[in-house]
mmCIF file of C-alpha atoms and ligand atoms in Angstrom:
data_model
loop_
_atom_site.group_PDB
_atom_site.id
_atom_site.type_symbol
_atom_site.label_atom_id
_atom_site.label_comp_id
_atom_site.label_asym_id
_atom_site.label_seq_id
_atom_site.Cartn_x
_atom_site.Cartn_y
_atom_site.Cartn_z
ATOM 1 C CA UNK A 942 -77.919 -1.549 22.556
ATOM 2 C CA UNK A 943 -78.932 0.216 19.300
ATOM 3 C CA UNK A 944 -78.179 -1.372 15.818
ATOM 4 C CA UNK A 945 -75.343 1.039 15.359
ATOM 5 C CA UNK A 946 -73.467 -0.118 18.274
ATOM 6 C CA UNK A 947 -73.991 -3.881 17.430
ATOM 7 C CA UNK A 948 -72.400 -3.561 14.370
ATOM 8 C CA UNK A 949 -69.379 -2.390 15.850
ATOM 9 C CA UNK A 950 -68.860 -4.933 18.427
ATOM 10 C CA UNK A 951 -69.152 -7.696 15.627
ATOM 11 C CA UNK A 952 -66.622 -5.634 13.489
ATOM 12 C CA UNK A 953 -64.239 -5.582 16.868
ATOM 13 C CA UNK A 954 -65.087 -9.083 17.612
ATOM 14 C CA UNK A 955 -63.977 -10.384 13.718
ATOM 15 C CA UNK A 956 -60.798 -8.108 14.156
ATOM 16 C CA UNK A 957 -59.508 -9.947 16.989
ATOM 17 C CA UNK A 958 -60.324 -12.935 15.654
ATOM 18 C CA UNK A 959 -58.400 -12.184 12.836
ATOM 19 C CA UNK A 960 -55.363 -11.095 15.066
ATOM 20 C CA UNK A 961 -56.138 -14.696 17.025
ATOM 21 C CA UNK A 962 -55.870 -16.371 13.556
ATOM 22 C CA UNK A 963 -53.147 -14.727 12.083
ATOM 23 C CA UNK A 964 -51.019 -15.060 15.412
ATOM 24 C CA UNK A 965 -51.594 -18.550 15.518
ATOM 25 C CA UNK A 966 -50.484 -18.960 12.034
ATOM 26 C CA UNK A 967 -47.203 -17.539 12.815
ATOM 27 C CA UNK A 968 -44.173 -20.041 13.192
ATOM 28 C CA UNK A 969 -42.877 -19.651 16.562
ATOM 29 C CA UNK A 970 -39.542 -17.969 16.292
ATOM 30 C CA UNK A 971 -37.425 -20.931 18.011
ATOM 31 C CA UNK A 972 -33.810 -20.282 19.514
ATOM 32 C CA UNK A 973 -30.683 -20.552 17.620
ATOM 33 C CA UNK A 974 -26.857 -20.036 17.587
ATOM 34 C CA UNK A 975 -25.400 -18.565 14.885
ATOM 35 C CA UNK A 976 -23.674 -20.679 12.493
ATOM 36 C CA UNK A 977 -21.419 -20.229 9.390
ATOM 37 C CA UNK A 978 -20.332 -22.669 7.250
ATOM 38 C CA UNK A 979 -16.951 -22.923 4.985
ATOM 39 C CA UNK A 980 -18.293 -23.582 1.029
ATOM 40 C CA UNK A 981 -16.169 -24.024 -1.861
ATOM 41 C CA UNK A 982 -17.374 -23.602 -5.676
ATOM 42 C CA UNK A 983 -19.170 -22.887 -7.970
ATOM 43 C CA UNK A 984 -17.440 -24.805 -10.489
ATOM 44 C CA UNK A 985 -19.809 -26.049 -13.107
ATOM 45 C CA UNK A 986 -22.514 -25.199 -11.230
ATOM 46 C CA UNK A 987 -25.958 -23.624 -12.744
ATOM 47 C CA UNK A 988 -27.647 -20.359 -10.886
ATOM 48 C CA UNK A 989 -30.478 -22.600 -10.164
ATOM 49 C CA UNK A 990 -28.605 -25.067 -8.473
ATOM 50 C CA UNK A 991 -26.772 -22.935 -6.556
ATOM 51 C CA UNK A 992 -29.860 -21.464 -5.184
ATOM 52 C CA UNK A 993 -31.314 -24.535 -4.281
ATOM 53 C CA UNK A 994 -27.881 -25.239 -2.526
ATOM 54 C CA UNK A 995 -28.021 -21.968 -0.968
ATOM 55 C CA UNK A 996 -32.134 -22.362 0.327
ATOM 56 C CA UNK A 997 -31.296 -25.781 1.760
ATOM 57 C CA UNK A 998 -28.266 -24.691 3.990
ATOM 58 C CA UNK A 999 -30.164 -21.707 5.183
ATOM 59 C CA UNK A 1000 -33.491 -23.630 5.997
ATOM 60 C CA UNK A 1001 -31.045 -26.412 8.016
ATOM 61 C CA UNK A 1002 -29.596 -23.165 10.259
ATOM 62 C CA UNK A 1003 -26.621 -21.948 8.151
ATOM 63 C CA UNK A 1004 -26.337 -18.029 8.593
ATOM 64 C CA UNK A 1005 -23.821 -17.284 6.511
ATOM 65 C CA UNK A 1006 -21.081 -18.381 4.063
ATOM 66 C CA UNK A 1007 -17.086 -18.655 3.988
ATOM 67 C CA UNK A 1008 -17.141 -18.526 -0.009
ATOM 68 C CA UNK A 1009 -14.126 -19.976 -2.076
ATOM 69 C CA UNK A 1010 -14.129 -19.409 -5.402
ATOM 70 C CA UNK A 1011 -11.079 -17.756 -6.824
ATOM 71 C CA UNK A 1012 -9.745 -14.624 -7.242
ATOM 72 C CA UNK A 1013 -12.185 -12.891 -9.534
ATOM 73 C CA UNK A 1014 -14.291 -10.324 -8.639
ATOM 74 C CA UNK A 1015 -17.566 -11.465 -10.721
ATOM 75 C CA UNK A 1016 -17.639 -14.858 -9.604
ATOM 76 C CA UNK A 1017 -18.526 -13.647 -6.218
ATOM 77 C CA UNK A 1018 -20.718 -10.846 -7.513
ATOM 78 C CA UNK A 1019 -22.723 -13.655 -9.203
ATOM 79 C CA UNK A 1020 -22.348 -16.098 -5.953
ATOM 80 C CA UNK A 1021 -23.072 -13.272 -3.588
ATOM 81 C CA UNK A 1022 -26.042 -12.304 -5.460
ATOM 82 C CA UNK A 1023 -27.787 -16.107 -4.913
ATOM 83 C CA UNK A 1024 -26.164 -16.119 -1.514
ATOM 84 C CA UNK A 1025 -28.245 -12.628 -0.429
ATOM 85 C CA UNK A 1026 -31.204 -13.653 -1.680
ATOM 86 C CA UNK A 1027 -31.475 -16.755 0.200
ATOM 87 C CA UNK A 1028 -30.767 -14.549 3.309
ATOM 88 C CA UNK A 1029 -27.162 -15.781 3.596
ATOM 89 C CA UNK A 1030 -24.309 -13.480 5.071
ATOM 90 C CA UNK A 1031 -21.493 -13.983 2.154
ATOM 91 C CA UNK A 1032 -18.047 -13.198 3.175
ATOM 92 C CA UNK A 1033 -15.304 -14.230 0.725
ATOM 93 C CA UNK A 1034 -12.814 -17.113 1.450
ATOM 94 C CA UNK A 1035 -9.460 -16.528 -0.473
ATOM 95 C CA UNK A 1036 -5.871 -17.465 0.673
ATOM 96 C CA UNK A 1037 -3.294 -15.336 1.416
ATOM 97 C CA UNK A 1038 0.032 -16.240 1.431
ATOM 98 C CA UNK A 1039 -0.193 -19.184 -0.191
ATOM 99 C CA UNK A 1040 -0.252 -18.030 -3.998
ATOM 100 C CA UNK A 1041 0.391 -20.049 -6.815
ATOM 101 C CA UNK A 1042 2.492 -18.399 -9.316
ATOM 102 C CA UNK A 1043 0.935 -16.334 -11.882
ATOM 103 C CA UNK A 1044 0.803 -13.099 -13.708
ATOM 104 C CA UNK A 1045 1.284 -9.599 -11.030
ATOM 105 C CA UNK A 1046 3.629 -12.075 -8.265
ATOM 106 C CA UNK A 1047 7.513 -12.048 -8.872
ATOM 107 C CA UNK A 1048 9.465 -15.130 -8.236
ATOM 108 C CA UNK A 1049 11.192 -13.182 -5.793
ATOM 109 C CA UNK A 1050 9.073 -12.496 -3.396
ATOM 110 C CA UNK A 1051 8.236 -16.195 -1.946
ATOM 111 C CA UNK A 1052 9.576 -17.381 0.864
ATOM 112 C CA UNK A 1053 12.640 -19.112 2.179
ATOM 113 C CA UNK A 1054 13.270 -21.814 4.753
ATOM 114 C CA UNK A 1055 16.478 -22.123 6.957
ATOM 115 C CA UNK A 1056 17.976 -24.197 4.252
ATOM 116 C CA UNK A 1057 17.864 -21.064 2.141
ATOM 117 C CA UNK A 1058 15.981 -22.768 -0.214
ATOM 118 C CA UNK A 1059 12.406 -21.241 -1.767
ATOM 119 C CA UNK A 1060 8.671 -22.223 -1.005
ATOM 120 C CA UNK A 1061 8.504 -21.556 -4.763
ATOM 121 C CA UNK A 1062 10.934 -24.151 -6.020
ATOM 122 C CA UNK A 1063 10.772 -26.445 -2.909
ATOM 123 C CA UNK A 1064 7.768 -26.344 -1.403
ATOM 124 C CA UNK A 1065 7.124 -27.811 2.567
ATOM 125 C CA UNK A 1066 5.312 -31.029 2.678
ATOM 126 C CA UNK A 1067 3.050 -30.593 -0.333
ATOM 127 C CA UNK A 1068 3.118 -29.203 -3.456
ATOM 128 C CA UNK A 1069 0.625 -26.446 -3.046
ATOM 129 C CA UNK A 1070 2.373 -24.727 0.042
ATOM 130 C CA UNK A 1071 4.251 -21.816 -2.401
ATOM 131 C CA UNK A 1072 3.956 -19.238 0.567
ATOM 132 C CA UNK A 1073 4.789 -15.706 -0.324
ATOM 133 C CA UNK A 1074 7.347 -13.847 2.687
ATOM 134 C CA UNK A 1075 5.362 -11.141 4.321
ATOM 135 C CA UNK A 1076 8.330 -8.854 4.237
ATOM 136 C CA UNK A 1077 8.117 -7.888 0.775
ATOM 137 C CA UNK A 1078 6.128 -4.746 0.168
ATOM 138 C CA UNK A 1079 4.841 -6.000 -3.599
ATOM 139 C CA UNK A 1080 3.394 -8.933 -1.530
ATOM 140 C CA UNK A 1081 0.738 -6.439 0.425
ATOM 141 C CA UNK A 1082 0.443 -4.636 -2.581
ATOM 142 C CA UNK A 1083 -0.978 -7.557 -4.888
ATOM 143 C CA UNK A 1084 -3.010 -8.800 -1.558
ATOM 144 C CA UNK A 1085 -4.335 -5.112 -1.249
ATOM 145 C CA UNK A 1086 -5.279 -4.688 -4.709
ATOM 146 C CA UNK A 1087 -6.863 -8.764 -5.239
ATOM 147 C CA UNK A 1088 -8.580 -8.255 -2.290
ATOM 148 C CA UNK A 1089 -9.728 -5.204 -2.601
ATOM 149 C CA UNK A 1090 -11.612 -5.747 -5.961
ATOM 150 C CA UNK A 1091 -13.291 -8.108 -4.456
ATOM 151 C CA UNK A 1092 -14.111 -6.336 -1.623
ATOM 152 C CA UNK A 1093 -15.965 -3.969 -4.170
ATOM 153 C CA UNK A 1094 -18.618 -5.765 -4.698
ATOM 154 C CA UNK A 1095 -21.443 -4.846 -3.212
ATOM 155 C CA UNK A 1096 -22.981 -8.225 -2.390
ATOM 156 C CA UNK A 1097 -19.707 -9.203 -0.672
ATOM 157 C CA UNK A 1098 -19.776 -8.758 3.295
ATOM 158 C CA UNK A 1099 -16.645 -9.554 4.395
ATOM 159 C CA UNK A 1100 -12.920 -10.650 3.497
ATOM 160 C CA UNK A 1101 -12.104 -14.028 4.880
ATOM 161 C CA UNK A 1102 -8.319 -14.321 5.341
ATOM 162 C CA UNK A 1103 -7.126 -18.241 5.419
ATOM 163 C CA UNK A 1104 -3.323 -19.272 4.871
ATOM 164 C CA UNK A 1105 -2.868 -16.002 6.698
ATOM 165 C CA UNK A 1106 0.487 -17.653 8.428
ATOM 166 C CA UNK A 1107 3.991 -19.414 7.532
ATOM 167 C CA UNK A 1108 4.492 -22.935 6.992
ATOM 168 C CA UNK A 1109 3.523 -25.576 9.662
ATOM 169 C CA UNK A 1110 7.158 -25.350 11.235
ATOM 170 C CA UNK A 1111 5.642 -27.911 13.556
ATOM 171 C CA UNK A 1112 2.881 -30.011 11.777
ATOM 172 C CA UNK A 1113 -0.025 -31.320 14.141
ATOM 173 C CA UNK A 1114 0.223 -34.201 16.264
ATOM 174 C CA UNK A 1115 -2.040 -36.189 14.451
ATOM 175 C CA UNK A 1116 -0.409 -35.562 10.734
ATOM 176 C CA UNK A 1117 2.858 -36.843 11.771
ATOM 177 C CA UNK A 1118 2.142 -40.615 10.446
ATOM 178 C CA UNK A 1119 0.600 -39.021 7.204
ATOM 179 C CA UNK A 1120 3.911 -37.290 6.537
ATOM 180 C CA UNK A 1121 6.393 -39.789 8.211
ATOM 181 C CA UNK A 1122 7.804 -37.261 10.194
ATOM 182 C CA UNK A 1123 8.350 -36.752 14.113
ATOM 183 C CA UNK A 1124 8.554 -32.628 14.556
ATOM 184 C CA UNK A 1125 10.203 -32.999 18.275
ATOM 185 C CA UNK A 1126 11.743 -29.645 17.265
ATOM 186 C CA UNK A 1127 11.815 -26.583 14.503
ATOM 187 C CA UNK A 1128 13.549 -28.156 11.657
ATOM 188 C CA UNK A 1129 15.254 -25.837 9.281
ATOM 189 C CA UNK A 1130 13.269 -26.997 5.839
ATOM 190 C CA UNK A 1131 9.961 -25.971 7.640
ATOM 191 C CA UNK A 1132 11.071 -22.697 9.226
ATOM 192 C CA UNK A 1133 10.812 -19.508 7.207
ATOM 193 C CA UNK A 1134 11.377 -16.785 6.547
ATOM 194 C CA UNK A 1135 14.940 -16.449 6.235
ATOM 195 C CA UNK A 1136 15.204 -14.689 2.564
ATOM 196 C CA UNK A 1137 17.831 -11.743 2.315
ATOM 197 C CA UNK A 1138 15.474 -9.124 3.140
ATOM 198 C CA UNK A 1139 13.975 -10.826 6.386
ATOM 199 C CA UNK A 1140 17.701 -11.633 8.065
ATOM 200 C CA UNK A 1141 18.842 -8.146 7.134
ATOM 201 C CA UNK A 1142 15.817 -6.569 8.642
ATOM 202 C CA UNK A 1143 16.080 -8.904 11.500
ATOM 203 C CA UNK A 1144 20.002 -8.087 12.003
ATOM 204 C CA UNK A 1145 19.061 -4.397 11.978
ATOM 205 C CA UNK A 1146 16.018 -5.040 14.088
ATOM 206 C CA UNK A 1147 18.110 -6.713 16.613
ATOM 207 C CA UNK A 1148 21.391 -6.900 15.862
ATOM 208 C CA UNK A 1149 21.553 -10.495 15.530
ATOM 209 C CA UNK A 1150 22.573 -12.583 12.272
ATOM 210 C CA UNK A 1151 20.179 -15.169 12.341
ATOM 211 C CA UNK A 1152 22.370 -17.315 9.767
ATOM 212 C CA UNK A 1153 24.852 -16.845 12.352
ATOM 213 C CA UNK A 1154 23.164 -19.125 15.196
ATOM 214 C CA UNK A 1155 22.951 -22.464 15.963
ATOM 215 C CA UNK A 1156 19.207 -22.929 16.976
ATOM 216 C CA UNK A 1157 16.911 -20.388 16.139
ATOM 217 C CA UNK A 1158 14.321 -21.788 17.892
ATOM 218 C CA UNK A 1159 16.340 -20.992 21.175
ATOM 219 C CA UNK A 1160 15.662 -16.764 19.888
ATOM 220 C CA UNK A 1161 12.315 -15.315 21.216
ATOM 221 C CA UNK A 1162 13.277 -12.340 19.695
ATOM 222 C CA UNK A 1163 13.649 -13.633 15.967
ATOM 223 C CA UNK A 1164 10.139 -15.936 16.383
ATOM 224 C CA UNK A 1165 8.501 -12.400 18.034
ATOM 225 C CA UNK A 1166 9.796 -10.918 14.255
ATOM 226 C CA UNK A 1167 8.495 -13.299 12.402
ATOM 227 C CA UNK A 1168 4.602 -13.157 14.825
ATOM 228 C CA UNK A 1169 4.477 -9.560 13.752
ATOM 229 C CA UNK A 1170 5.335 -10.047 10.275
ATOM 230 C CA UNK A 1171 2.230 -11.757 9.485
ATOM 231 C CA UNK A 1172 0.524 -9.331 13.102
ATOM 232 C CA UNK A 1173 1.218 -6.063 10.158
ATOM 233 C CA UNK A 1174 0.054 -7.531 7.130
ATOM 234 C CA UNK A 1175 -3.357 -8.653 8.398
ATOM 235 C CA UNK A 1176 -3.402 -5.132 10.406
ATOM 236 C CA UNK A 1177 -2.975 -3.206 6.694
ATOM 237 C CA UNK A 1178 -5.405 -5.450 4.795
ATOM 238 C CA UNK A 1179 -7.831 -4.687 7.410
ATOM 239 C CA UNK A 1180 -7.672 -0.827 7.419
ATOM 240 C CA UNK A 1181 -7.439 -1.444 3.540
ATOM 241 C CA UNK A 1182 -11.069 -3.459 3.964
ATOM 242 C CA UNK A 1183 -12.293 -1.101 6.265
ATOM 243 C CA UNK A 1184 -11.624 1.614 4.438
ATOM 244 C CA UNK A 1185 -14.279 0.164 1.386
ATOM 245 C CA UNK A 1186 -16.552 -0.027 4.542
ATOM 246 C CA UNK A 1187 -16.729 -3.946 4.284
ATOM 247 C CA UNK A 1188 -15.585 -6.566 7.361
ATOM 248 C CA UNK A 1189 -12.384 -8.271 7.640
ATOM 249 C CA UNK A 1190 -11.975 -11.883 9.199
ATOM 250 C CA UNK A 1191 -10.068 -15.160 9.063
ATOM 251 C CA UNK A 1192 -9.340 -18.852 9.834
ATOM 252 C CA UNK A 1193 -6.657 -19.096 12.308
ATOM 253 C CA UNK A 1194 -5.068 -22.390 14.039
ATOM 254 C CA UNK A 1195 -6.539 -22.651 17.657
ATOM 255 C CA UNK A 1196 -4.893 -21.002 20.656
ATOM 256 C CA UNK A 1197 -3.392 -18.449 19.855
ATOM 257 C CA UNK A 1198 -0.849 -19.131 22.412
ATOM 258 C CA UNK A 1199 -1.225 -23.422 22.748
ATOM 259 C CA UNK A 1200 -0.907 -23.734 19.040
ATOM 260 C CA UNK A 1201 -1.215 -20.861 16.852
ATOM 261 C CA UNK A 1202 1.943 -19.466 17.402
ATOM 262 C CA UNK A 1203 3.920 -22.409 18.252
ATOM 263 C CA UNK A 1204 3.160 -23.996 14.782
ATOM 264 C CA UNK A 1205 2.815 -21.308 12.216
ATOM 265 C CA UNK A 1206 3.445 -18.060 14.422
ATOM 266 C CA UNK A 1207 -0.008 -16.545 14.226
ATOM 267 C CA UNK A 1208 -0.468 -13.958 17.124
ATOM 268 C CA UNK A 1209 -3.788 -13.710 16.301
ATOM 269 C CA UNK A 1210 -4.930 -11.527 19.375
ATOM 270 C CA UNK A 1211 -3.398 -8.985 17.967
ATOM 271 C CA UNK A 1212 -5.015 -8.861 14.478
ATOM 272 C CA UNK A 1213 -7.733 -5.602 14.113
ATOM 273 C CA UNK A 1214 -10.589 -7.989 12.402
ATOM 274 C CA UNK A 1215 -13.947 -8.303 12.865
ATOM 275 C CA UNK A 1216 -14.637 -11.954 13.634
ATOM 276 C CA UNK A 1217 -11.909 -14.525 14.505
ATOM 277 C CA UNK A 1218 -13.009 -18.459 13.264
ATOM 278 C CA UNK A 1219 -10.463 -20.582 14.963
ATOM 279 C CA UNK A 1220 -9.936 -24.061 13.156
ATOM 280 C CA UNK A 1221 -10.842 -26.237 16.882
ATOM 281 C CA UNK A 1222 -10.257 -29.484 14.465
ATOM 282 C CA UNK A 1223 -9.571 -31.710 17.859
ATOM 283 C CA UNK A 1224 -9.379 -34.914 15.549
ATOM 284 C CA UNK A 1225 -5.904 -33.177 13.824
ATOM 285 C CA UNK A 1226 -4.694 -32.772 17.604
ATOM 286 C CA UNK A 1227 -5.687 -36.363 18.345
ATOM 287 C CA UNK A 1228 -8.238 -34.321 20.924
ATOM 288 C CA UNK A 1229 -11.450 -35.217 21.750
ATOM 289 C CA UNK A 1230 -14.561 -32.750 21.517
ATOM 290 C CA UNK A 1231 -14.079 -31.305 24.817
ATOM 291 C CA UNK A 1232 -10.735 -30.002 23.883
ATOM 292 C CA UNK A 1233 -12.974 -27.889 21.470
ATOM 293 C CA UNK A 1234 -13.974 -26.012 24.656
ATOM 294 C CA UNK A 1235 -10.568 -25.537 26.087
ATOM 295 C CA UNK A 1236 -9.157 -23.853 22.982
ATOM 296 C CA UNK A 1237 -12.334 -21.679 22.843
ATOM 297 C CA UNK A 1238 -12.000 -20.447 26.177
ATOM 298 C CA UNK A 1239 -8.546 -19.356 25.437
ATOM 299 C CA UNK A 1240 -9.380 -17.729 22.199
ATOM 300 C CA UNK A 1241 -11.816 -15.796 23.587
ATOM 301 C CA UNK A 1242 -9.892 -14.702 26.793
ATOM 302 C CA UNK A 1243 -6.941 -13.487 24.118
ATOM 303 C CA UNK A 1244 -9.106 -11.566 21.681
ATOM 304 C CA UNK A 1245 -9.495 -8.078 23.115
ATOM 305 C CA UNK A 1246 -12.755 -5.917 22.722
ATOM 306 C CA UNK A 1247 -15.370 -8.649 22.750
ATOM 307 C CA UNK A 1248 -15.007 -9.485 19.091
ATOM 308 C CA UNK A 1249 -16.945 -12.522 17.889
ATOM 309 C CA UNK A 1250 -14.912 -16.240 17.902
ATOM 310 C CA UNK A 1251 -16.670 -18.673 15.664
ATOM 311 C CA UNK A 1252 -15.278 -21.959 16.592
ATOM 312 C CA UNK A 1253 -14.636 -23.716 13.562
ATOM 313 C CA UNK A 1254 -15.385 -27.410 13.498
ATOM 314 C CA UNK A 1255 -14.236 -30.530 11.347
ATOM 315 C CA UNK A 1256 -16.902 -32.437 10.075
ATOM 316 C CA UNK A 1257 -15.923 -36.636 9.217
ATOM 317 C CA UNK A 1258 -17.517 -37.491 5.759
ATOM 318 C CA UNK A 1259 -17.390 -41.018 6.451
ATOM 319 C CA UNK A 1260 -18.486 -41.632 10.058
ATOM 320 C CA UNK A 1261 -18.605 -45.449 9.534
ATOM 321 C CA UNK A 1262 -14.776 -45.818 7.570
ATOM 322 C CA UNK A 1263 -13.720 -43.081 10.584
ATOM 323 C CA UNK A 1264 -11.332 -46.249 12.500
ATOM 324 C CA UNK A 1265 -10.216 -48.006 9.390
ATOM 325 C CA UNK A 1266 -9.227 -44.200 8.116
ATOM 326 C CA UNK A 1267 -5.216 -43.553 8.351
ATOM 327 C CA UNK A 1268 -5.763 -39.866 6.580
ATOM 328 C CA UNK A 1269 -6.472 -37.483 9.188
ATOM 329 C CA UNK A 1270 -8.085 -34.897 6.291
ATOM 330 C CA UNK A 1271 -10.992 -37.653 6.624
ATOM 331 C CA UNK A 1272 -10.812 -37.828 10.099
ATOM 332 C CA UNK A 1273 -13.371 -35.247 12.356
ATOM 333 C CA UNK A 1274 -16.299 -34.874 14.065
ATOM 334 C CA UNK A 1275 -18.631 -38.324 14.181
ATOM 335 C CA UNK A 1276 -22.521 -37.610 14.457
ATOM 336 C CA UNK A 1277 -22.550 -38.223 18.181
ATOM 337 C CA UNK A 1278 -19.856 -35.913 18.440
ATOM 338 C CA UNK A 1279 -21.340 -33.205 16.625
ATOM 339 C CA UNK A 1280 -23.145 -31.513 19.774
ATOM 340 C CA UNK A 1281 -20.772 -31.788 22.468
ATOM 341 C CA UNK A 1282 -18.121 -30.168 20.313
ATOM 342 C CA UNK A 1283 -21.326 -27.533 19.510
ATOM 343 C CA UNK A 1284 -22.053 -27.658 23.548
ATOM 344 C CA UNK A 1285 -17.972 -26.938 24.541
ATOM 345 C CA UNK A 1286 -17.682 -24.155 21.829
ATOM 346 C CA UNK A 1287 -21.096 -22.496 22.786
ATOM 347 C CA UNK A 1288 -20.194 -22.899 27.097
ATOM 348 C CA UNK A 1289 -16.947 -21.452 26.640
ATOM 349 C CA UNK A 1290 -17.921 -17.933 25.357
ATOM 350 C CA UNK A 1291 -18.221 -18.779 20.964
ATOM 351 C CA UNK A 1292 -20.681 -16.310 19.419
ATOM 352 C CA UNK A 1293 -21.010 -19.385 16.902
ATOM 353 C CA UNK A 1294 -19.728 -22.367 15.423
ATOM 354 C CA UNK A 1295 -18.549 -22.621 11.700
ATOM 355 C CA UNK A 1296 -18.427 -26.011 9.889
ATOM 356 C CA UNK A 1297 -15.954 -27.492 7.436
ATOM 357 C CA UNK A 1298 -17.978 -27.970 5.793
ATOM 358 C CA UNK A 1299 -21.667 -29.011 4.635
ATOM 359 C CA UNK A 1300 -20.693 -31.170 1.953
ATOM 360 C CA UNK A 1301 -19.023 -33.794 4.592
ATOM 361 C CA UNK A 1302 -22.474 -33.925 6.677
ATOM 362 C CA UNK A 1303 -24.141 -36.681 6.810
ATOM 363 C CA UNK A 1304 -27.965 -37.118 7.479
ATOM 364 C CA UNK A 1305 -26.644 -38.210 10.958
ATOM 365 C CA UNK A 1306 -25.138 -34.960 11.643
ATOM 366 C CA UNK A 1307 -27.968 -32.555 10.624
ATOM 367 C CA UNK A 1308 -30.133 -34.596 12.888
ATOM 368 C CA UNK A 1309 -27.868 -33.912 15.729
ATOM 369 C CA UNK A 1310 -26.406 -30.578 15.024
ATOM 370 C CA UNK A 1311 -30.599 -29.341 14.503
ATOM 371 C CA UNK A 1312 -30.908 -30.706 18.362
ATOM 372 C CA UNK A 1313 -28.212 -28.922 19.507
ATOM 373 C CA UNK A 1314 -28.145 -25.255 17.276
ATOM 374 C CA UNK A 1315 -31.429 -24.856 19.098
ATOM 375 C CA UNK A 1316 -29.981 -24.735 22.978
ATOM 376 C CA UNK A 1317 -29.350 -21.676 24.611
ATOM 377 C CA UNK A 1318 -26.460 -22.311 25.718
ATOM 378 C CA UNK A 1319 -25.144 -20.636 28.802
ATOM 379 C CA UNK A 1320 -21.440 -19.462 28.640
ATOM 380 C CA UNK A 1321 -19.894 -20.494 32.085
HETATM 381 ZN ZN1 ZN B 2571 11.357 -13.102 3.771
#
């Protein structure tokens, strides 16, 4: 062996010890399932803080956010900003036909109940619920336009559609106490729309008067009206979003046929978006985890195309207070709950899970929502 040669076997020899090195220096790349989160802000908020806020969710497994921060276009353009440098997907997280009143909506256009009385001056259960009626064409025009803005921005990834829906004709099971109220059937102060423009478009539709009849529960036809009322304005948002070359999704009840429809006559299935996040909150159902699987299974068997189904789950803030709690709104998912809701959304064919939200986990739930993101699940 001459000198020459020597020298470059130690060279090879000191490269591929550096490869050795540097490939043992690299953090294994473990398993994980995607996972979104719902996040509401920034209110006082610094930039700083938000970052930090931002880093910390994405180093405990969050993926991406469900941002709600109001209507205005800049707020997510600074948000989004923070959000995309920590690596976060940032979709935006605005209601839709819920809409307080304000400058660009007529008083016109909310919505009615059977009573003939408005959403606007007599809101359903709580104050808040002013839902607009999907008939009215200024309604998709304001939703087109506030949306679109913010669709604009260029660190914004998606729309996120929530309120997308009528009033809870039927609330869930487990709000029934909360509200003193037993919902056995549709009851006439929580069943909308029924403003001049809906019944005449329904009477031409269909030739029935809905004022005319007794139970309009009892007529498929007038609750199929109503499904695609709500099935046509998500459809035109959508190609509206799509057109800016940005994604459309949204929060929907579970189902859609067990409860989606049945409450607040969402026939999601039929909605063009991109990613569907189902609200599985079992504890509002008085369900158990497990349920979560049975309303993702469904979900995904009704969403044609193979489009993505986040299941969406309901985090308690106070595990310990959880039996002693009459609210269900502090109700959810305890720690030891946590991964068999995560296990039941993941076997049944979810492409993720999305939590409401960060703020109401407690050390207890990161430590058992880190065991189980990392499971490779196997859909059955
Ligand atoms: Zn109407």
């Amino acid at each position: 062996m001459n000198p020459t040669n020597k020298n470059i076997n130690m060279k090879r020899a000191l490269f591929f010890l550096a490869i050795l090195l540097l490939a043992s220096c690299e953090p294994t790349e473990t398993y994980k399932i995607p996972v979104f989160a719902w996040l509401a802000g920034p209110g006082e908020a610094t930039d700083a803080e938000i970052q930090a806020d931002f880093e910390d969710l994405k180093d405990k497994g969050i993926d991406g956010l469900m941002y709600n921060g109001g209507q205005d276009p800049t707020t997510y353009q600074r948000v989004g900003k923070i959000a995309k440098a920590a690596g976060l997907e940032f979709h935006t997280w605005i209601p839709t036909m819920v809409q307080a009143p304000k400058p660009g909506i007529d008083s016109a256009w909310y919505a009615y109940n059977g009573n003939r009385e408005s959403a606007l001056e007599k809101p359903a259960y709580v104050d808040y619920y002013k839902f607009l009626c999907p008939s009215k064409e200024g309604v998709y025009d304001f939703l087109a336009n506030m949306y679109g803005a913010v669709a604009d921005v260029a660190e914004v990834d998606g729309i996120h559609l929530d309120y997308i829906r009528f009033p809870d004709v039927i609330l869930a099971r487990g709000l029934w106490d909360k509200y003193g109220l037993v919902m056995d059937r549709e009851y006439p102060e929580y069943d909308y729309c029924y403003c001049d423009e809906c019944v005449a478009d329904f009477k031409a539709k269909s030739g029935i008067d809905i004022l005319e009849v007794d139970d309009p529960a009892e007529v498929q036809e007038w609750k199929q009206f109503r499904y695609d009322l709500i099935t046509s304005m998500v459809n035109r948002l959508a190609d509206h979003i799509h057109g800016k070359g940005k994604e459309i999704n949204a929060a929907v009840f579970p189902g859609p046929n067990s409860v989606a429809k049945k409450l607040v006559r969402q026939e999601w299935n039929k909605w063009n978006l991109d990613a569907y996040f189902p609200m599985n909150y079992n504890d509002f159902y008085l369900e158990d985890p497990e349920w979560v699987g049975e309303v993702t299974a469904e979900g995904v068997a009704a969403i044609e195309g193979g489009k993505p189904l986040y299941s969406g789950l309901f985090i308690c803030p106070k595990p310990e207070k959880k039996g002693s709690e009459a609210d269900p709104e502090n109700h959810g998912l305890l720690p030891e709950e946590i991964g068999a809701a995560i296990r039941a959304s993941m076997e049944n064919g979810a492409t993720g899970i999305c939590l409401f939200t960060p703020k109401r986990m407690t050390p207890g739930h990161w430590e058992a929502f880190d065991k189980a993101i990392h499971i490779n699940y196997e859909a059955k």
